[in-house]
CSV table of C-alpha atoms in Angstrom, one decimal:
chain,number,residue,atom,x,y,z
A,283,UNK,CA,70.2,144.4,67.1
A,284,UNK,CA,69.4,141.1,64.9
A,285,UNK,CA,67.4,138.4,66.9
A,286,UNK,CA,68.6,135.0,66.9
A,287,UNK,CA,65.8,132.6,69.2
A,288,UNK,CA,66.6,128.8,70.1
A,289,UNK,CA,64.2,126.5,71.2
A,290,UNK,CA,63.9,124.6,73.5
A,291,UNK,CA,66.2,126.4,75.7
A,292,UNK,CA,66.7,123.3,77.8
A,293,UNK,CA,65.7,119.6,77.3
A,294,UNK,CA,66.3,116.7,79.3
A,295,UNK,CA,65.7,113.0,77.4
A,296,UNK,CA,66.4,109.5,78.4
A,297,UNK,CA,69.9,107.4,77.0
A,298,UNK,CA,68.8,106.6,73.0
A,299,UNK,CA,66.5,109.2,72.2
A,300,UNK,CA,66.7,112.4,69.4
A,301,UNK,CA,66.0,115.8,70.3
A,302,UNK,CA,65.4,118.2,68.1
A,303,UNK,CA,67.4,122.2,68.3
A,304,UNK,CA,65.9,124.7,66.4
A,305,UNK,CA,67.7,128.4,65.9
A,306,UNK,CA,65.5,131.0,64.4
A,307,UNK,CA,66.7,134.2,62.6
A,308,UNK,CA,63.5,136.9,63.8
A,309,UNK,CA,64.1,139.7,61.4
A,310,UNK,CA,66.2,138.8,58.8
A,311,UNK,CA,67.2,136.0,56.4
A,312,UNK,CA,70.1,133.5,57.0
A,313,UNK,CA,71.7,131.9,54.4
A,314,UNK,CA,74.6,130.6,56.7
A,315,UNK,CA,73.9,129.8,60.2
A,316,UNK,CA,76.9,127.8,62.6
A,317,UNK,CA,76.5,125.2,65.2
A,318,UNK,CA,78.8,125.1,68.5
A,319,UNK,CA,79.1,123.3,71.4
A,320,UNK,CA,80.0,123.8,74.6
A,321,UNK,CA,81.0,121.8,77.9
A,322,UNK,CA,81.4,123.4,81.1
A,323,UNK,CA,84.3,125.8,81.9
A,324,UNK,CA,85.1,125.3,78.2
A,325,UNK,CA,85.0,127.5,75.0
A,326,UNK,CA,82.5,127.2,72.0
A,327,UNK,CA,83.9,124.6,69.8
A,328,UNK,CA,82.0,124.9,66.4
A,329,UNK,CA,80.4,121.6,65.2
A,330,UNK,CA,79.4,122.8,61.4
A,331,UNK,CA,77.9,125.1,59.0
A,332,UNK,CA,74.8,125.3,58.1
A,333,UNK,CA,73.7,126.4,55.0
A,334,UNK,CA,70.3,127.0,53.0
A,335,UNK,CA,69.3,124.1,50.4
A,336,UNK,CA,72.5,122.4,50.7
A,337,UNK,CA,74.1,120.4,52.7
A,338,UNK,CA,75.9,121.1,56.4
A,339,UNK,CA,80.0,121.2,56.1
A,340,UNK,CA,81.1,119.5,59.4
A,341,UNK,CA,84.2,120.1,61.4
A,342,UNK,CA,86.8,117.9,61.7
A,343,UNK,CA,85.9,115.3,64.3
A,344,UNK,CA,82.4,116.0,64.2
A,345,UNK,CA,80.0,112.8,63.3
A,346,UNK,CA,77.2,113.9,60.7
A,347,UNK,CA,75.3,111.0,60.8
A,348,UNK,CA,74.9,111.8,65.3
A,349,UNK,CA,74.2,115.6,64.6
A,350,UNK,CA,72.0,116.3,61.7
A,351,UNK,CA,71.6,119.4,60.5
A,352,UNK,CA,68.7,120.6,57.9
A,353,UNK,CA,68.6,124.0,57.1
A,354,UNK,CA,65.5,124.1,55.3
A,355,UNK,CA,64.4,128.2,54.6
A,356,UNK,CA,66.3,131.6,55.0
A,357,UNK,CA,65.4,132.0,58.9
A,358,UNK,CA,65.9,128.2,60.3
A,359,UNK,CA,68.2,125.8,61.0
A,360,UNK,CA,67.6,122.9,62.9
A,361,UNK,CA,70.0,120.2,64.8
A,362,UNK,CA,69.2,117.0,65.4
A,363,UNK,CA,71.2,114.7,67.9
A,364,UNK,CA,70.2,111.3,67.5
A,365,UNK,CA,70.7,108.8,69.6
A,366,UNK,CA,71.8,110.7,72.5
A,367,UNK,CA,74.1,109.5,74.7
A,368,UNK,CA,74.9,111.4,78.5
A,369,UNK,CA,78.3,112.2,76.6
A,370,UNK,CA,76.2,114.8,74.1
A,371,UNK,CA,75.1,116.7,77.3
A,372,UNK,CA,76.3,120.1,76.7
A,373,UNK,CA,75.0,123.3,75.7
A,374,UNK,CA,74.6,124.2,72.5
A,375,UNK,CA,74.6,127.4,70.6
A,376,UNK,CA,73.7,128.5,66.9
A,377,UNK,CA,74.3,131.5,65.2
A,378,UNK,CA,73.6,133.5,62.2
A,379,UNK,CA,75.0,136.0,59.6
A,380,UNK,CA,72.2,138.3,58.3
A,381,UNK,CA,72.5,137.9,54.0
A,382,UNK,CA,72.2,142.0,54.4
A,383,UNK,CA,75.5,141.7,56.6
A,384,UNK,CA,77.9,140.1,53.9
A,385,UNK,CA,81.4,141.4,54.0
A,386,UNK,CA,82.5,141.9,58.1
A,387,UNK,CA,79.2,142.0,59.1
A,388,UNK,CA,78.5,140.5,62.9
A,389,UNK,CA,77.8,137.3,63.5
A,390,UNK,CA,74.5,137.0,66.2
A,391,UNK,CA,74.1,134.1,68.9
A,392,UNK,CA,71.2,132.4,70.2
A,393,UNK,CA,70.6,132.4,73.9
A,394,UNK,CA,71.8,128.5,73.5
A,395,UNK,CA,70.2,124.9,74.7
A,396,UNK,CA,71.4,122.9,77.0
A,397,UNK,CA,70.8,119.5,76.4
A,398,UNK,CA,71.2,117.0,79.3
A,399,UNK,CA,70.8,113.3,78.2
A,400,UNK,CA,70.3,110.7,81.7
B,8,UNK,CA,92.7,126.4,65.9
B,9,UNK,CA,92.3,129.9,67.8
B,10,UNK,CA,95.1,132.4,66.2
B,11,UNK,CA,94.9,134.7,69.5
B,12,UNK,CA,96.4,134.8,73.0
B,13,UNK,CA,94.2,136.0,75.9
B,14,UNK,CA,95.1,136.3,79.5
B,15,UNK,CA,92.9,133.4,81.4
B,16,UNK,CA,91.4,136.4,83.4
B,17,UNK,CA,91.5,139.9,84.9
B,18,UNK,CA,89.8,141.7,87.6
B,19,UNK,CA,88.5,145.4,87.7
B,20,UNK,CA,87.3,147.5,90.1
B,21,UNK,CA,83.7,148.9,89.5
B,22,UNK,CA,83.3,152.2,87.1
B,23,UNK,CA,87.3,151.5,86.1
B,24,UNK,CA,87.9,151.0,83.0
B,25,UNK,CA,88.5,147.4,82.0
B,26,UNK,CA,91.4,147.0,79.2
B,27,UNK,CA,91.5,143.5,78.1
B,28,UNK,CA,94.5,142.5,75.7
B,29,UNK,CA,95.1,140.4,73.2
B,30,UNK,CA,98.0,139.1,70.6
B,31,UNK,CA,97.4,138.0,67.5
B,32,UNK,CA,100.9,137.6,66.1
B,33,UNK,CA,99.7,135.5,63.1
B,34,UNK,CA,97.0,138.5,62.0
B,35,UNK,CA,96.5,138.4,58.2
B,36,UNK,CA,96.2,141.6,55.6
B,37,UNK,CA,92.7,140.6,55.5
B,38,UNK,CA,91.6,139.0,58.8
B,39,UNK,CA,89.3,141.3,61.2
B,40,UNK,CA,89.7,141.4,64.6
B,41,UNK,CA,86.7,140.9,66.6
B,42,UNK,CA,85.2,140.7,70.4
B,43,UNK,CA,82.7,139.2,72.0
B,44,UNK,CA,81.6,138.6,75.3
B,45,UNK,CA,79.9,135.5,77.3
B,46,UNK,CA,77.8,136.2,79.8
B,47,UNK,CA,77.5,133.1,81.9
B,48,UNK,CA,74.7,129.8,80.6
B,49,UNK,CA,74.0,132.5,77.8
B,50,UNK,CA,75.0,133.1,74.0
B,51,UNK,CA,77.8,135.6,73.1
B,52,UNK,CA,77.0,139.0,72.6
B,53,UNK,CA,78.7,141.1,70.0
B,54,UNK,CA,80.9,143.9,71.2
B,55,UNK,CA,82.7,145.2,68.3
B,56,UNK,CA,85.3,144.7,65.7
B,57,UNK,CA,88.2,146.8,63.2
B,58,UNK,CA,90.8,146.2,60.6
B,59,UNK,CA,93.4,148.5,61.6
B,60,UNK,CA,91.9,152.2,62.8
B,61,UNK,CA,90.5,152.1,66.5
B,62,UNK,CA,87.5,151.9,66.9
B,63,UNK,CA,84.2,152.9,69.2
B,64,UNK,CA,80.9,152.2,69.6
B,65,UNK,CA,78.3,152.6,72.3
B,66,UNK,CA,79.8,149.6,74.5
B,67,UNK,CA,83.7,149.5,73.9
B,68,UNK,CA,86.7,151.5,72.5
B,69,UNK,CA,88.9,148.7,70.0
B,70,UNK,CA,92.8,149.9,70.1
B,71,UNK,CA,95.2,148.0,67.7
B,72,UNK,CA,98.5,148.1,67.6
B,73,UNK,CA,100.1,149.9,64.3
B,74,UNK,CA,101.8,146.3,63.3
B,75,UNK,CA,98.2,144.6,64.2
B,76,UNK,CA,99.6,142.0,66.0
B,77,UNK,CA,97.5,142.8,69.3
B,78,UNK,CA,94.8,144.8,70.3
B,79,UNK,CA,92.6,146.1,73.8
B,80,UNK,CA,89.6,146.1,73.9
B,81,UNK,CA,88.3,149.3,76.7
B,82,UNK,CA,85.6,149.0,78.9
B,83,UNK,CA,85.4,152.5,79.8
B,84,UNK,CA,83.3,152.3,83.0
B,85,UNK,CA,83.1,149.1,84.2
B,86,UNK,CA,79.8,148.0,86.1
B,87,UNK,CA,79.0,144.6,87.7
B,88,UNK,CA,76.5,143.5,84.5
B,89,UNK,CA,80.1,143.7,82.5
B,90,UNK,CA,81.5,140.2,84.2
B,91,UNK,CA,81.8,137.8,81.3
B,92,UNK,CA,84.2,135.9,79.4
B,93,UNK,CA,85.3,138.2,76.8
B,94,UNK,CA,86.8,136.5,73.8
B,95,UNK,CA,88.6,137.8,70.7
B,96,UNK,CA,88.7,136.5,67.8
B,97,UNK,CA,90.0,137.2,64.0
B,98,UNK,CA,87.9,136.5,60.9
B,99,UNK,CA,88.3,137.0,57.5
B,100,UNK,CA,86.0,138.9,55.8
B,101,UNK,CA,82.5,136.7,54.4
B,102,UNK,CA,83.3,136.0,50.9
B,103,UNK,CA,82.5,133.4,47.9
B,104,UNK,CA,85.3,131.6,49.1
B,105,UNK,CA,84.5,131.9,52.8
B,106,UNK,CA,81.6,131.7,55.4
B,107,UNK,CA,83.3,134.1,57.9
B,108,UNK,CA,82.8,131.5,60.8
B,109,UNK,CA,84.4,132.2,64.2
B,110,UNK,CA,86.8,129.9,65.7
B,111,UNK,CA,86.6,131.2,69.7
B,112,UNK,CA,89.9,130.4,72.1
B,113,UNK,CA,89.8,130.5,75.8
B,114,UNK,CA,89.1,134.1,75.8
B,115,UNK,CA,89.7,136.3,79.4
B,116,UNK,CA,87.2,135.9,82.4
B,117,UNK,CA,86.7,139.4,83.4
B,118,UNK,CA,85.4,139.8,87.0
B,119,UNK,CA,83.8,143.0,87.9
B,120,UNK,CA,84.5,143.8,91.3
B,121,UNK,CA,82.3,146.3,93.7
């Protein structure tokens, strides 16, 4: 199947810092990617959509100016949380819809990053 | 918000079949059901998906009910690698109009058992 590759996998960072996400399509070209987040013992809520040369739509509740989202070619998207706070600690996920897969095509997942923040 | 119902979770006995359900009362014409699975700290995993036939690939058997309104998804032989959260959800179709995101619910935490 369609590889989807996040990096880093896990990051820790002090109070105040950015870190960056990145979500990688391997073989095969992304137009829409989506961001989710998730706490433990909880679901994936999705934070936003990312799409190619335009500009993320963000869910309801969801601060675009703390998670920035640039999705610059067909096979990456990246997250930025700035400032992090130990509230952002939480594992996050991408994943991406292959342009060949329009329709009801499956949607494939990173492995996720878990981001703790001290 | 998540437009299905899921049990919280199920057990099943090794090489059983697992038959997880779910209700989606509020299915539109055009909305897809679909499964995936959580394995834990890792990304979902796609396990399959229909309209209205059944359907069956290499992992799972998808049942839904002739009004759509629910569905079971079949594990047919159960193994200990097979504990996950399994979550359905229902998407419409990627459009011009639509991304096709997925909006996940609680889903079921199937535990394998020896």
């Amino acid at each position: 199947g369609a590889v989807v590759s996040q990096h880093p996998s896990w990051v820790i960072c002090k109070s105040g810092t950015s870190v960056k996400i990145e979500c990688r399509s391997l073989d095969f070209q992304a137009t829409t990617m989506f961001w989710y987040r998730q706490f433990p013992k909880q679901s994936l809520m999705l934070m936003a959509t990312s799409n190619e040369g335009s500009k993320a739509t963000y869910e309801q509740g969801v601060e675009k100016d703390k998670f920035l989202i640039n999705h610059a070619s067909l096979t990456l998207s990246t997250l930025t949380v700035t400032s992090a706070h130990p509230e952002d600690s939480s594992f996050y996920i991408c994943s991406a819809r292959s342009d060949r897969g329009q329709g009801t095509g499956e949607l494939f997942f990173g492995e996720g990053s878990r981001l703790t923040v001290l | 918000d998540a437009k299905t119902t899921q049990p919280p979770s199920m057990d099943c006995a090794e090489g059983r079949a697992a038959n997880l359900p779910c209700n989606h009362s509020t299915i539109s014409g055009n909305e897809y059901v679909y499964w995936y699975r959580q394995i834990h700290s890792q990304g979902p995993q796609y396990i399959i998906h229909g309209l209205k036939n059944n359907e069956t690939n290499e992992m799972a058997s998808l049942i839904i009910t002739e009004d759509r309104k629910s569905s079971t998804l079949i594990l047919p032989h159960a193994t200990l690698r097979d504990t996950a959260v399994y979550y359905c959800i229902v998407r419409v179709a990627t459009g011009s109009s639509n991304t096709g995101k997925l909006i996940f619910g609680q889903g079921t935490t199937l535990q394998v058992k020896p």
